[in-house]
Amino acid sequence: MSLSTAISRLESLARLSDHPGHLIRSFLSPSSRQAADLLLSWIRDLGLQTSHAPDGTLRGILPGSNPSAPPLLLGSHYDTVIDAGKYDGPLGILSALAALESLAQQNITLPFPVHVLAFSDEEGTRFQTTYLGSRSILAQLDEKTLAATDANGITLASALASEGWHHNASLIHYPPHSTRGYVELHIEQGRVLEQLNQPASTVSAIAGQTRLAITLAGHADHAGTTPMPLRRDALTGAAECILSAESLARSHPPAVITVGKIAVHPGASNSIPQRADFTIDLRHPEDNERHALTTELQERFLSITDQRNLTLDWNLVQESPATPCDPTLTSHLLNSLQAITGHHTSLVSGAGHDGVALAPAMPIAMLFIRCRDGLSHHPDEYASPEDIDTGIQILTHFLKSFTP
Ligand code: HGY
Ligand code: MN
Ligand code: MN
């Protein structure tokens, strides 16, 4: 596949959305199915043996000269956030296919199988629970995750049962330590490579994440007849909590805390809000710091809600540990990075990736590609054709020289 083919395929995928006005592909949605069919056709065109799991995980197998050897896994995710860019996820899948096509054009057969995986839900846009695809290939969709509900109250379990792609589906499963590892190419989603004026880097570790669902409840009342001192306003309480979360993160760098979603009930302009529901996304590269900040945040919220005579409902939706990348697998990738770019840079990832879910069962390594202004989870997300080409060359070099 030439670079121009990879670029035009990114554009084709970016046109498949659940919403006419912006890019969003969520778990098992119609546009996800269209994207899956397109990806499977491209994987098939490369001569790989394709399959899909009911949860939307796709796989292409290139057997190599020793089909029974432990496989190397490549890939990324093809779901998106809301109003997404076109590179976060699909670039990793298409770069893997481009690297394999480059090897085929050089008549190179690898001495081990390569499995290209496309995960159907890394972002958690529908159920707020991340890494559904990568956790499913390890058979780790636990009861709590299966009970997660979407905005319509549908549980993941019932969505899988009623909307899953069961026709011609097969089990895609990897027992622990049954592979050579997982390597993912991804845009950096940060500004460091731009500041260093370098096209790519490896990743040393992925920051830990804590995702919370918070509900503050007070008392609905008339906006015109209720004096300020008598109010139990859930939204102003939430506002104080949110600003407190921001000041906590600002005072503890490199911690980051984000409130990405908020809903107010009853939502009438002349009614005092009875209830405010919002999300917390808290990240830090050190788990003990992340846990300490989470405790501090809960104490701050309890104090605010006590003072305001509100109730606090604090729910841990999901947490992922800070995840180091495998030093040996990463050193192979670093050698290829150096061979192609002359650089030897490794960065910590503030963004989460499927490797977090896979790390307990296999070595993981990641290759970052520079993205303009570090922008991501935004329609203006952009990686240059030159940097994408460099990424594909590094991946190709890595596959050729990877003799584990
Ligand atoms: O939220 C993240 O870090 C990733 O984009 N899923
Ligand atoms: Mn993302
Ligand atoms: Mn991603």
mmCIF file of C-alpha atoms and ligand atoms in Angstrom:
data_model
loop_
_atom_site.group_PDB
_atom_site.id
_atom_site.type_symbol
_atom_site.label_atom_id
_atom_site.label_comp_id
_atom_site.label_asym_id
_atom_site.label_seq_id
_atom_site.Cartn_x
_atom_site.Cartn_y
_atom_site.Cartn_z
ATOM 1 C CA MET A 1 0.000 0.000 0.000
ATOM 2 C CA SER A 2 1.518 3.326 -0.941
ATOM 3 C CA LEU A 3 1.483 6.268 1.422
ATOM 4 C CA SER A 4 -1.198 7.915 -0.692
ATOM 5 C CA THR A 5 -3.352 4.809 -0.296
ATOM 6 C CA ALA A 6 -2.962 4.944 3.489
ATOM 7 C CA ILE A 7 -3.879 8.648 3.478
ATOM 8 C CA SER A 8 -6.931 8.127 1.244
ATOM 9 C CA ARG A 9 -8.047 5.230 3.450
ATOM 10 C CA LEU A 10 -7.871 7.516 6.506
ATOM 11 C CA GLU A 11 -10.171 9.907 4.631
ATOM 12 C CA SER A 12 -12.561 7.069 3.700
ATOM 13 C CA LEU A 13 -12.836 5.964 7.322
ATOM 14 C CA ALA A 14 -13.294 9.562 8.481
ATOM 15 C CA ARG A 15 -16.449 9.803 6.361
ATOM 16 C CA LEU A 16 -18.078 6.944 8.313
ATOM 17 C CA SER A 17 -19.796 8.592 11.270
ATOM 18 C CA ASP A 18 -22.883 8.142 13.435
ATOM 19 C CA HIS A 19 -23.583 11.880 13.089
ATOM 20 C CA PRO A 20 -23.755 13.911 9.855
ATOM 21 C CA GLY A 21 -22.098 16.965 11.359
ATOM 22 C CA HIS A 22 -19.017 15.512 13.006
ATOM 23 C CA LEU A 23 -16.999 12.297 13.365
ATOM 24 C CA ILE A 24 -18.207 9.855 15.990
ATOM 25 C CA ARG A 25 -18.052 6.041 15.776
ATOM 26 C CA SER A 26 -19.185 4.335 18.971
ATOM 27 C CA PHE A 27 -19.405 0.726 20.086
ATOM 28 C CA LEU A 28 -21.383 -1.504 17.638
ATOM 29 C CA SER A 29 -22.924 1.533 15.928
ATOM 30 C CA PRO A 30 -23.935 1.415 12.238
ATOM 31 C CA SER A 31 -20.923 3.501 11.177
ATOM 32 C CA SER A 32 -18.651 1.212 13.187
ATOM 33 C CA ARG A 33 -19.995 -1.719 11.211
ATOM 34 C CA GLN A 34 -19.336 0.105 7.955
ATOM 35 C CA ALA A 35 -15.807 0.914 9.108
ATOM 36 C CA ALA A 36 -15.286 -2.713 10.124
ATOM 37 C CA ASP A 37 -16.394 -3.981 6.716
ATOM 38 C CA LEU A 38 -14.027 -1.547 4.995
ATOM 39 C CA LEU A 39 -11.102 -2.487 7.236
ATOM 40 C CA LEU A 40 -11.747 -6.207 6.741
ATOM 41 C CA SER A 41 -11.770 -5.726 2.954
ATOM 42 C CA TRP A 42 -8.396 -3.934 3.105
ATOM 43 C CA ILE A 43 -6.942 -6.602 5.396
ATOM 44 C CA ARG A 44 -8.253 -9.301 3.046
ATOM 45 C CA ASP A 45 -6.769 -7.509 0.010
ATOM 46 C CA LEU A 46 -3.388 -7.852 1.690
ATOM 47 C CA GLY A 47 -3.839 -11.610 1.691
ATOM 48 C CA LEU A 48 -4.354 -11.909 5.431
ATOM 49 C CA GLN A 49 -6.853 -14.389 6.846
ATOM 50 C CA THR A 50 -9.609 -12.235 8.365
ATOM 51 C CA SER A 51 -12.080 -12.751 11.194
ATOM 52 C CA HIS A 52 -14.219 -10.677 13.540
ATOM 53 C CA ALA A 53 -15.530 -11.151 17.076
ATOM 54 C CA PRO A 54 -19.127 -10.282 18.096
ATOM 55 C CA ASP A 55 -17.815 -7.221 19.989
ATOM 56 C CA GLY A 56 -16.397 -5.794 16.748
ATOM 57 C CA THR A 57 -12.744 -6.733 17.244
ATOM 58 C CA LEU A 58 -11.244 -7.440 13.805
ATOM 59 C CA ARG A 59 -8.215 -9.582 13.043
ATOM 60 C CA GLY A 60 -5.992 -10.288 10.050
ATOM 61 C CA ILE A 61 -3.444 -13.097 10.276
ATOM 62 C CA LEU A 62 -0.232 -13.188 8.231
ATOM 63 C CA PRO A 63 1.147 -16.671 9.009
ATOM 64 C CA GLY A 64 4.807 -16.146 8.097
ATOM 65 C CA SER A 65 7.228 -19.047 7.547
ATOM 66 C CA ASN A 66 6.426 -20.571 10.953
ATOM 67 C CA PRO A 67 2.635 -20.299 11.467
ATOM 68 C CA SER A 68 2.756 -22.093 14.811
ATOM 69 C CA ALA A 69 5.235 -19.629 16.355
ATOM 70 C CA PRO A 70 3.902 -17.097 18.897
ATOM 71 C CA PRO A 71 2.495 -14.147 16.912
ATOM 72 C CA LEU A 72 3.452 -10.494 17.069
ATOM 73 C CA LEU A 73 0.339 -8.327 17.417
ATOM 74 C CA LEU A 74 0.014 -4.949 15.663
ATOM 75 C CA GLY A 75 -2.954 -2.620 15.523
ATOM 76 C CA SER A 76 -5.029 0.049 17.210
ATOM 77 C CA HIS A 77 -8.688 1.030 17.577
ATOM 78 C CA TYR A 78 -11.263 2.232 15.018
ATOM 79 C CA ASP A 79 -13.795 3.786 17.355
ATOM 80 C CA THR A 80 -13.638 7.515 18.072
ATOM 81 C CA VAL A 81 -14.539 10.146 20.625
ATOM 82 C CA ILE A 82 -17.290 12.691 19.857
ATOM 83 C CA ASP A 83 -16.283 15.254 17.185
ATOM 84 C CA ALA A 84 -13.058 13.329 16.681
ATOM 85 C CA GLY A 85 -10.074 13.630 14.423
ATOM 86 C CA LYS A 86 -9.304 11.098 11.734
ATOM 87 C CA TYR A 87 -5.922 9.787 12.965
ATOM 88 C CA ASP A 88 -6.515 8.695 16.602
ATOM 89 C CA GLY A 89 -6.795 4.929 16.182
ATOM 90 C CA PRO A 90 -7.158 4.246 12.444
ATOM 91 C CA LEU A 91 -3.612 5.515 11.737
ATOM 92 C CA GLY A 92 -2.220 2.621 13.788
ATOM 93 C CA ILE A 93 -4.233 0.008 11.931
ATOM 94 C CA LEU A 94 -3.470 1.409 8.460
ATOM 95 C CA SER A 95 0.241 1.874 9.265
ATOM 96 C CA ALA A 96 0.460 -1.783 10.298
ATOM 97 C CA LEU A 97 -1.117 -2.822 6.977
ATOM 98 C CA ALA A 98 1.219 -0.490 5.069
ATOM 99 C CA ALA A 99 4.288 -1.964 6.801
ATOM 100 C CA LEU A 100 3.177 -5.519 5.983
ATOM 101 C CA GLU A 101 2.546 -4.541 2.364
ATOM 102 C CA SER A 102 6.016 -3.011 2.187
ATOM 103 C CA LEU A 103 7.521 -6.317 3.400
ATOM 104 C CA ALA A 104 5.476 -8.215 0.783
ATOM 105 C CA GLN A 105 6.758 -5.882 -1.936
ATOM 106 C CA GLN A 106 10.310 -6.705 -0.755
ATOM 107 C CA ASN A 107 9.412 -10.441 -0.828
ATOM 108 C CA ILE A 108 10.195 -10.690 2.853
ATOM 109 C CA THR A 109 8.479 -13.464 4.816
ATOM 110 C CA LEU A 110 8.752 -13.126 8.584
ATOM 111 C CA PRO A 111 9.721 -16.130 10.727
ATOM 112 C CA PHE A 112 6.657 -15.596 12.942
ATOM 113 C CA PRO A 113 2.966 -14.802 12.408
ATOM 114 C CA VAL A 114 1.769 -11.196 12.566
ATOM 115 C CA HIS A 115 -1.793 -10.547 13.726
ATOM 116 C CA VAL A 116 -3.262 -7.144 12.846
ATOM 117 C CA LEU A 117 -5.966 -6.229 15.360
ATOM 118 C CA ALA A 118 -8.564 -3.462 15.060
ATOM 119 C CA PHE A 119 -10.335 -2.790 18.349
ATOM 120 C CA SER A 120 -13.961 -1.667 18.352
ATOM 121 C CA ASP A 121 -13.953 0.419 21.512
ATOM 122 C CA GLU A 122 -10.877 1.975 23.101
ATOM 123 C CA GLU A 123 -12.333 5.395 23.909
ATOM 124 C CA GLY A 124 -15.302 4.255 25.995
ATOM 125 C CA THR A 125 -17.546 6.818 24.278
ATOM 126 C CA ARG A 126 -20.746 4.763 24.622
ATOM 127 C CA PHE A 127 -20.298 3.057 28.019
ATOM 128 C CA GLN A 128 -17.573 5.235 29.591
ATOM 129 C CA THR A 129 -15.519 2.050 30.048
ATOM 130 C CA THR A 130 -12.352 1.990 27.962
ATOM 131 C CA TYR A 131 -10.459 -0.797 26.211
ATOM 132 C CA LEU A 132 -13.476 -3.047 25.560
ATOM 133 C CA GLY A 133 -11.881 -4.653 22.476
ATOM 134 C CA SER A 134 -8.433 -5.226 23.947
ATOM 135 C CA ARG A 135 -9.957 -6.520 27.183
ATOM 136 C CA SER A 136 -12.246 -8.860 25.255
ATOM 137 C CA ILE A 137 -9.350 -10.640 23.493
ATOM 138 C CA LEU A 138 -8.026 -11.481 26.979
ATOM 139 C CA ALA A 139 -11.519 -12.607 28.093
ATOM 140 C CA GLN A 140 -11.544 -9.819 30.680
ATOM 141 C CA LEU A 141 -14.942 -8.180 30.220
ATOM 142 C CA ASP A 142 -15.896 -8.568 33.885
ATOM 143 C CA GLU A 143 -19.381 -8.371 35.452
ATOM 144 C CA LYS A 144 -18.961 -4.714 36.418
ATOM 145 C CA THR A 145 -18.036 -3.786 32.842
ATOM 146 C CA LEU A 146 -20.851 -5.873 31.354
ATOM 147 C CA ALA A 147 -23.283 -4.063 33.678
ATOM 148 C CA ALA A 148 -22.160 -0.611 32.485
ATOM 149 C CA THR A 149 -25.040 1.263 30.848
ATOM 150 C CA ASP A 150 -25.111 3.726 27.979
ATOM 151 C CA ALA A 151 -27.132 6.972 27.820
ATOM 152 C CA ASN A 152 -30.250 4.921 27.012
ATOM 153 C CA GLY A 153 -29.824 2.582 29.974
ATOM 154 C CA ILE A 154 -28.742 -0.323 27.753
ATOM 155 C CA THR A 155 -26.119 -2.524 29.452
ATOM 156 C CA LEU A 156 -22.994 -3.625 27.633
ATOM 157 C CA ALA A 157 -24.107 -7.242 28.124
ATOM 158 C CA SER A 158 -27.445 -6.670 26.414
ATOM 159 C CA ALA A 159 -25.829 -4.597 23.655
ATOM 160 C CA LEU A 160 -23.443 -7.479 22.963
ATOM 161 C CA ALA A 161 -26.330 -9.970 22.948
ATOM 162 C CA SER A 162 -28.708 -7.970 20.767
ATOM 163 C CA GLU A 163 -26.400 -5.774 18.643
ATOM 164 C CA GLY A 164 -23.277 -7.946 18.549
ATOM 165 C CA TRP A 165 -21.972 -8.973 15.127
ATOM 166 C CA HIS A 166 -22.631 -12.690 15.663
ATOM 167 C CA HIS A 167 -23.018 -13.781 12.027
ATOM 168 C CA ASN A 168 -19.795 -15.551 10.890
ATOM 169 C CA ALA A 169 -18.127 -14.348 14.053
ATOM 170 C CA SER A 170 -15.291 -16.223 15.737
ATOM 171 C CA LEU A 171 -13.592 -16.103 19.085
ATOM 172 C CA ILE A 172 -10.484 -13.917 19.139
ATOM 173 C CA HIS A 173 -8.600 -14.814 22.289
ATOM 174 C CA TYR A 174 -5.006 -14.753 23.534
ATOM 175 C CA PRO A 175 -4.058 -16.630 26.714
ATOM 176 C CA PRO A 176 -1.510 -14.798 28.872
ATOM 177 C CA HIS A 177 2.061 -14.844 27.493
ATOM 178 C CA SER A 178 1.038 -16.583 24.260
ATOM 179 C CA THR A 179 2.365 -13.840 21.952
ATOM 180 C CA ARG A 180 5.600 -12.002 21.201
ATOM 181 C CA GLY A 181 3.898 -8.795 22.204
ATOM 182 C CA TYR A 182 1.818 -5.912 20.947
ATOM 183 C CA VAL A 183 3.155 -2.887 19.070
ATOM 184 C CA GLU A 184 0.957 0.137 18.315
ATOM 185 C CA LEU A 185 1.696 3.213 16.205
ATOM 186 C CA HIS A 186 -0.315 6.248 17.373
ATOM 187 C CA ILE A 187 -0.243 10.015 17.066
ATOM 188 C CA GLU A 188 1.406 11.576 20.125
ATOM 189 C CA GLN A 189 -1.668 13.657 21.016
ATOM 190 C CA GLY A 190 0.765 16.042 22.691
ATOM 191 C CA ARG A 191 3.216 18.793 21.763
ATOM 192 C CA VAL A 192 6.603 17.379 22.730
ATOM 193 C CA LEU A 193 7.666 15.984 19.345
ATOM 194 C CA GLU A 194 6.788 19.316 17.726
ATOM 195 C CA GLN A 195 8.856 21.156 20.326
ATOM 196 C CA LEU A 196 11.750 18.734 19.779
ATOM 197 C CA ASN A 197 11.231 19.029 16.018
ATOM 198 C CA GLN A 198 11.302 15.235 15.754
ATOM 199 C CA PRO A 199 8.860 13.113 13.692
ATOM 200 C CA ALA A 200 8.550 10.146 16.038
ATOM 201 C CA SER A 201 9.439 8.590 19.371
ATOM 202 C CA THR A 202 8.869 5.431 21.338
ATOM 203 C CA VAL A 203 6.838 5.412 24.559
ATOM 204 C CA SER A 204 8.331 4.589 27.959
ATOM 205 C CA ALA A 205 5.049 4.363 29.922
ATOM 206 C CA ILE A 206 1.334 5.169 29.759
ATOM 207 C CA ALA A 207 -0.148 7.298 32.556
ATOM 208 C CA GLY A 208 -2.676 5.758 34.950
ATOM 209 C CA GLN A 209 -6.296 6.875 34.743
ATOM 210 C CA THR A 210 -9.181 7.165 37.212
ATOM 211 C CA ARG A 211 -12.638 7.691 35.700
ATOM 212 C CA LEU A 212 -15.450 8.723 38.053
ATOM 213 C CA ALA A 213 -19.185 9.430 37.710
ATOM 214 C CA ILE A 214 -20.269 12.103 40.222
ATOM 215 C CA THR A 215 -23.813 13.091 41.167
ATOM 216 C CA LEU A 216 -24.693 16.046 43.390
ATOM 217 C CA ALA A 217 -28.297 16.289 44.549
ATOM 218 C CA GLY A 218 -30.016 19.273 46.184
ATOM 219 C CA HIS A 219 -33.523 20.596 45.870
ATOM 220 C CA ALA A 220 -35.381 21.929 42.854
ATOM 221 C CA ASP A 221 -37.055 25.251 43.528
ATOM 222 C CA HIS A 222 -38.492 28.306 41.821
ATOM 223 C CA ALA A 223 -35.761 30.573 40.382
ATOM 224 C CA GLY A 224 -37.728 33.715 41.141
ATOM 225 C CA THR A 225 -39.095 33.141 44.609
ATOM 226 C CA THR A 226 -36.273 31.295 46.406
ATOM 227 C CA PRO A 227 -33.857 33.581 48.283
ATOM 228 C CA MET A 228 -30.180 32.718 47.734
ATOM 229 C CA PRO A 229 -29.494 31.624 51.371
ATOM 230 C CA LEU A 230 -32.320 29.063 51.185
ATOM 231 C CA ARG A 231 -31.129 27.310 48.044
ATOM 232 C CA ARG A 232 -29.692 23.789 47.683
ATOM 233 C CA ASP A 233 -28.457 24.302 44.151
ATOM 234 C CA ALA A 234 -26.789 21.149 42.738
ATOM 235 C CA LEU A 235 -25.255 22.983 39.784
ATOM 236 C CA THR A 236 -23.484 25.722 41.735
ATOM 237 C CA GLY A 237 -22.244 22.967 44.039
ATOM 238 C CA ALA A 238 -20.932 21.074 41.022
ATOM 239 C CA ALA A 239 -19.308 24.254 39.748
ATOM 240 C CA GLU A 240 -17.412 24.668 43.028
ATOM 241 C CA CYS A 241 -16.366 20.998 42.924
ATOM 242 C CA ILE A 242 -15.174 21.310 39.322
ATOM 243 C CA LEU A 243 -13.101 24.418 40.035
ATOM 244 C CA SER A 244 -11.682 22.691 43.107
ATOM 245 C CA ALA A 245 -10.692 19.717 40.919
ATOM 246 C CA GLU A 246 -8.983 22.084 38.488
ATOM 247 C CA SER A 247 -7.011 23.837 41.254
ATOM 248 C CA LEU A 248 -5.979 20.456 42.719
ATOM 249 C CA ALA A 249 -4.563 19.342 39.364
ATOM 250 C CA ARG A 250 -2.865 22.703 38.747
ATOM 251 C CA SER A 251 -1.126 22.471 42.121
ATOM 252 C CA HIS A 252 0.099 18.900 41.508
ATOM 253 C CA PRO A 253 1.729 18.746 38.049
ATOM 254 C CA PRO A 254 1.939 16.550 35.943
ATOM 255 C CA ALA A 255 -1.514 15.495 37.209
ATOM 256 C CA VAL A 256 -4.435 16.352 34.905
ATOM 257 C CA ILE A 257 -8.116 16.357 35.846
ATOM 258 C CA THR A 258 -10.863 16.866 33.275
ATOM 259 C CA VAL A 259 -14.632 17.210 33.510
ATOM 260 C CA GLY A 260 -15.775 16.273 30.023
ATOM 261 C CA LYS A 261 -19.486 15.666 30.556
ATOM 262 C CA ILE A 262 -22.132 17.348 32.710
ATOM 263 C CA ALA A 263 -25.903 17.033 32.858
ATOM 264 C CA VAL A 264 -28.358 19.088 34.913
ATOM 265 C CA HIS A 265 -31.846 18.138 36.098
ATOM 266 C CA PRO A 266 -34.536 19.361 35.623
ATOM 267 C CA GLY A 267 -32.755 21.646 33.131
ATOM 268 C CA ALA A 268 -35.270 24.487 33.028
ATOM 269 C CA SER A 269 -33.903 28.032 32.974
ATOM 270 C CA ASN A 270 -36.284 29.120 35.753
ATOM 271 C CA SER A 271 -35.811 26.104 38.052
ATOM 272 C CA ILE A 272 -33.000 25.748 40.566
ATOM 273 C CA PRO A 273 -31.068 22.549 39.577
ATOM 274 C CA GLN A 274 -31.975 19.611 41.762
ATOM 275 C CA ARG A 275 -29.268 17.335 40.359
ATOM 276 C CA ALA A 276 -25.948 17.611 38.548
ATOM 277 C CA ASP A 277 -24.169 14.612 37.040
ATOM 278 C CA PHE A 278 -20.600 15.021 35.799
ATOM 279 C CA THR A 279 -17.552 12.909 34.915
ATOM 280 C CA ILE A 280 -14.034 13.097 36.317
ATOM 281 C CA ASP A 281 -11.019 11.915 34.313
ATOM 282 C CA LEU A 282 -7.927 12.023 36.563
ATOM 283 C CA ARG A 283 -4.481 10.985 35.291
ATOM 284 C CA HIS A 284 -0.958 10.780 36.628
ATOM 285 C CA PRO A 285 2.158 8.784 35.631
ATOM 286 C CA GLU A 286 2.628 7.635 39.266
ATOM 287 C CA ASP A 287 -0.143 5.441 40.725
ATOM 288 C CA ASN A 288 0.478 6.384 44.352
ATOM 289 C CA GLU A 289 0.137 10.078 43.425
ATOM 290 C CA ARG A 290 -3.021 9.322 41.450
ATOM 291 C CA HIS A 291 -4.543 7.489 44.421
ATOM 292 C CA ALA A 292 -3.580 10.300 46.826
ATOM 293 C CA LEU A 293 -5.106 12.931 44.537
ATOM 294 C CA THR A 294 -8.292 10.889 44.157
ATOM 295 C CA THR A 295 -8.618 10.733 47.950
ATOM 296 C CA GLU A 296 -7.964 14.474 48.264
ATOM 297 C CA LEU A 297 -10.552 15.188 45.573
ATOM 298 C CA GLN A 298 -13.212 13.134 47.357
ATOM 299 C CA GLU A 299 -12.484 14.946 50.623
ATOM 300 C CA ARG A 300 -12.838 18.303 48.869
ATOM 301 C CA PHE A 301 -16.162 17.274 47.295
ATOM 302 C CA LEU A 302 -17.488 16.016 50.642
ATOM 303 C CA SER A 303 -16.601 19.315 52.309
ATOM 304 C CA ILE A 304 -18.264 21.361 49.544
ATOM 305 C CA THR A 305 -21.449 19.278 49.536
ATOM 306 C CA ASP A 306 -21.631 19.363 53.361
ATOM 307 C CA GLN A 307 -21.386 23.162 53.361
ATOM 308 C CA ARG A 308 -24.065 23.404 50.685
ATOM 309 C CA ASN A 309 -26.386 20.790 52.183
ATOM 310 C CA LEU A 310 -26.113 18.615 49.051
ATOM 311 C CA THR A 311 -25.695 14.853 48.746
ATOM 312 C CA LEU A 312 -22.664 13.397 46.962
ATOM 313 C CA ASP A 313 -22.728 10.171 44.954
ATOM 314 C CA TRP A 314 -19.126 9.155 44.080
ATOM 315 C CA ASN A 315 -18.826 6.245 41.639
ATOM 316 C CA LEU A 316 -15.575 4.753 40.364
ATOM 317 C CA VAL A 317 -16.354 3.832 36.740
ATOM 318 C CA GLN A 318 -12.923 2.501 35.843
ATOM 319 C CA GLU A 319 -9.295 2.884 36.715
ATOM 320 C CA SER A 320 -6.215 1.798 34.816
ATOM 321 C CA PRO A 321 -2.752 1.571 36.354
ATOM 322 C CA ALA A 322 0.248 3.478 35.077
ATOM 323 C CA THR A 323 1.696 1.019 32.555
ATOM 324 C CA PRO A 324 5.373 0.809 31.625
ATOM 325 C CA CYS A 325 6.138 -0.373 28.099
ATOM 326 C CA ASP A 326 8.274 -3.502 27.806
ATOM 327 C CA PRO A 327 11.962 -2.438 27.778
ATOM 328 C CA THR A 328 13.121 -5.245 25.471
ATOM 329 C CA LEU A 329 10.401 -4.807 22.850
ATOM 330 C CA THR A 330 10.820 -1.033 23.112
ATOM 331 C CA SER A 331 14.584 -1.293 22.614
ATOM 332 C CA HIS A 332 13.964 -3.088 19.294
ATOM 333 C CA LEU A 333 11.618 -0.262 18.300
ATOM 334 C CA LEU A 334 14.130 2.366 19.479
ATOM 335 C CA ASN A 335 16.798 0.807 17.251
ATOM 336 C CA SER A 336 14.478 1.171 14.266
ATOM 337 C CA LEU A 337 13.547 4.728 15.301
ATOM 338 C CA GLN A 338 17.252 5.574 15.414
ATOM 339 C CA ALA A 339 17.983 3.816 12.112
ATOM 340 C CA ILE A 340 15.268 5.759 10.271
ATOM 341 C CA THR A 341 15.310 9.145 12.039
ATOM 342 C CA GLY A 342 18.630 9.330 13.880
ATOM 343 C CA HIS A 343 16.718 10.126 17.067
ATOM 344 C CA HIS A 344 16.412 8.055 20.234
ATOM 345 C CA THR A 345 13.541 9.725 22.078
ATOM 346 C CA SER A 346 11.042 8.042 24.379
ATOM 347 C CA LEU A 347 8.020 9.841 25.875
ATOM 348 C CA VAL A 348 5.460 9.180 28.630
ATOM 349 C CA SER A 349 1.938 8.979 27.221
ATOM 350 C CA GLY A 350 -0.706 11.043 29.026
ATOM 351 C CA ALA A 351 -3.273 9.431 26.733
ATOM 352 C CA GLY A 352 -4.486 5.916 27.394
ATOM 353 C CA HIS A 353 -4.048 3.146 24.814
ATOM 354 C CA ASP A 354 -5.065 -0.478 24.340
ATOM 355 C CA GLY A 355 -1.605 -1.527 25.480
ATOM 356 C CA VAL A 356 -2.724 -0.725 29.049
ATOM 357 C CA ALA A 357 -5.262 -3.553 28.883
ATOM 358 C CA LEU A 358 -2.853 -5.922 27.121
ATOM 359 C CA ALA A 359 0.267 -5.312 29.241
ATOM 360 C CA PRO A 360 -0.563 -7.889 31.945
ATOM 361 C CA ALA A 361 -0.694 -10.608 29.273
ATOM 362 C CA MET A 362 2.108 -9.604 26.878
ATOM 363 C CA PRO A 363 4.996 -7.187 26.288
ATOM 364 C CA ILE A 364 3.794 -3.873 24.798
ATOM 365 C CA ALA A 365 5.579 -1.125 22.895
ATOM 366 C CA MET A 366 4.363 2.038 21.175
ATOM 367 C CA LEU A 367 5.569 4.334 18.422
ATOM 368 C CA PHE A 368 4.407 7.966 18.545
ATOM 369 C CA ILE A 369 4.050 10.118 15.446
ATOM 370 C CA ARG A 370 4.128 13.922 15.694
ATOM 371 C CA CYS A 371 0.755 15.636 15.347
ATOM 372 C CA ARG A 372 0.195 19.310 14.594
ATOM 373 C CA ASP A 373 -0.108 21.518 17.703
ATOM 374 C CA GLY A 374 -0.453 18.302 19.714
ATOM 375 C CA LEU A 375 -4.142 18.499 18.854
ATOM 376 C CA SER A 376 -6.299 15.387 19.255
ATOM 377 C CA HIS A 377 -9.883 14.459 20.143
ATOM 378 C CA HIS A 378 -10.606 17.374 17.789
ATOM 379 C CA PRO A 379 -11.613 17.558 14.096
ATOM 380 C CA ASP A 380 -8.423 19.516 13.273
ATOM 381 C CA GLU A 381 -6.212 16.620 14.425
ATOM 382 C CA TYR A 382 -3.462 16.227 11.793
ATOM 383 C CA ALA A 383 -0.336 14.195 11.094
ATOM 384 C CA SER A 384 1.713 15.062 7.985
ATOM 385 C CA PRO A 385 2.154 12.518 5.156
ATOM 386 C CA GLU A 386 5.931 12.805 5.717
ATOM 387 C CA ASP A 387 5.635 11.844 9.392
ATOM 388 C CA ILE A 388 3.177 9.047 8.606
ATOM 389 C CA ASP A 389 5.634 7.750 6.002
ATOM 390 C CA THR A 390 8.428 7.897 8.578
ATOM 391 C CA GLY A 391 6.265 5.922 11.002
ATOM 392 C CA ILE A 392 5.563 3.249 8.413
ATOM 393 C CA GLN A 393 9.299 3.025 7.597
ATOM 394 C CA ILE A 394 10.146 2.610 11.305
ATOM 395 C CA LEU A 395 7.503 -0.092 11.709
ATOM 396 C CA THR A 396 8.731 -1.874 8.558
ATOM 397 C CA HIS A 397 12.348 -1.692 9.755
ATOM 398 C CA PHE A 398 11.265 -3.011 13.174
ATOM 399 C CA LEU A 399 9.438 -6.007 11.647
ATOM 400 C CA LYS A 400 12.407 -6.862 9.406
ATOM 401 C CA SER A 401 14.925 -6.640 12.222
ATOM 402 C CA PHE A 402 12.758 -8.051 15.045
ATOM 403 C CA THR A 403 14.313 -11.369 15.877
ATOM 404 C CA PRO A 404 13.017 -12.013 19.404
HETATM 405 O O1 HGY B 1 -8.685 9.024 26.707
HETATM 406 C C1 HGY B 1 -7.618 8.612 26.251
HETATM 407 O O2 HGY B 1 -6.572 8.832 26.808
HETATM 408 C C2 HGY B 1 -7.602 7.817 24.986
HETATM 409 O O3 HGY B 1 -7.768 8.665 23.906
HETATM 410 N N1 HGY B 1 -8.601 6.805 25.020
HETATM 411 MN MN MN B 2 -8.385 8.845 21.850
HETATM 412 MN MN MN B 3 -6.304 6.369 20.585
#
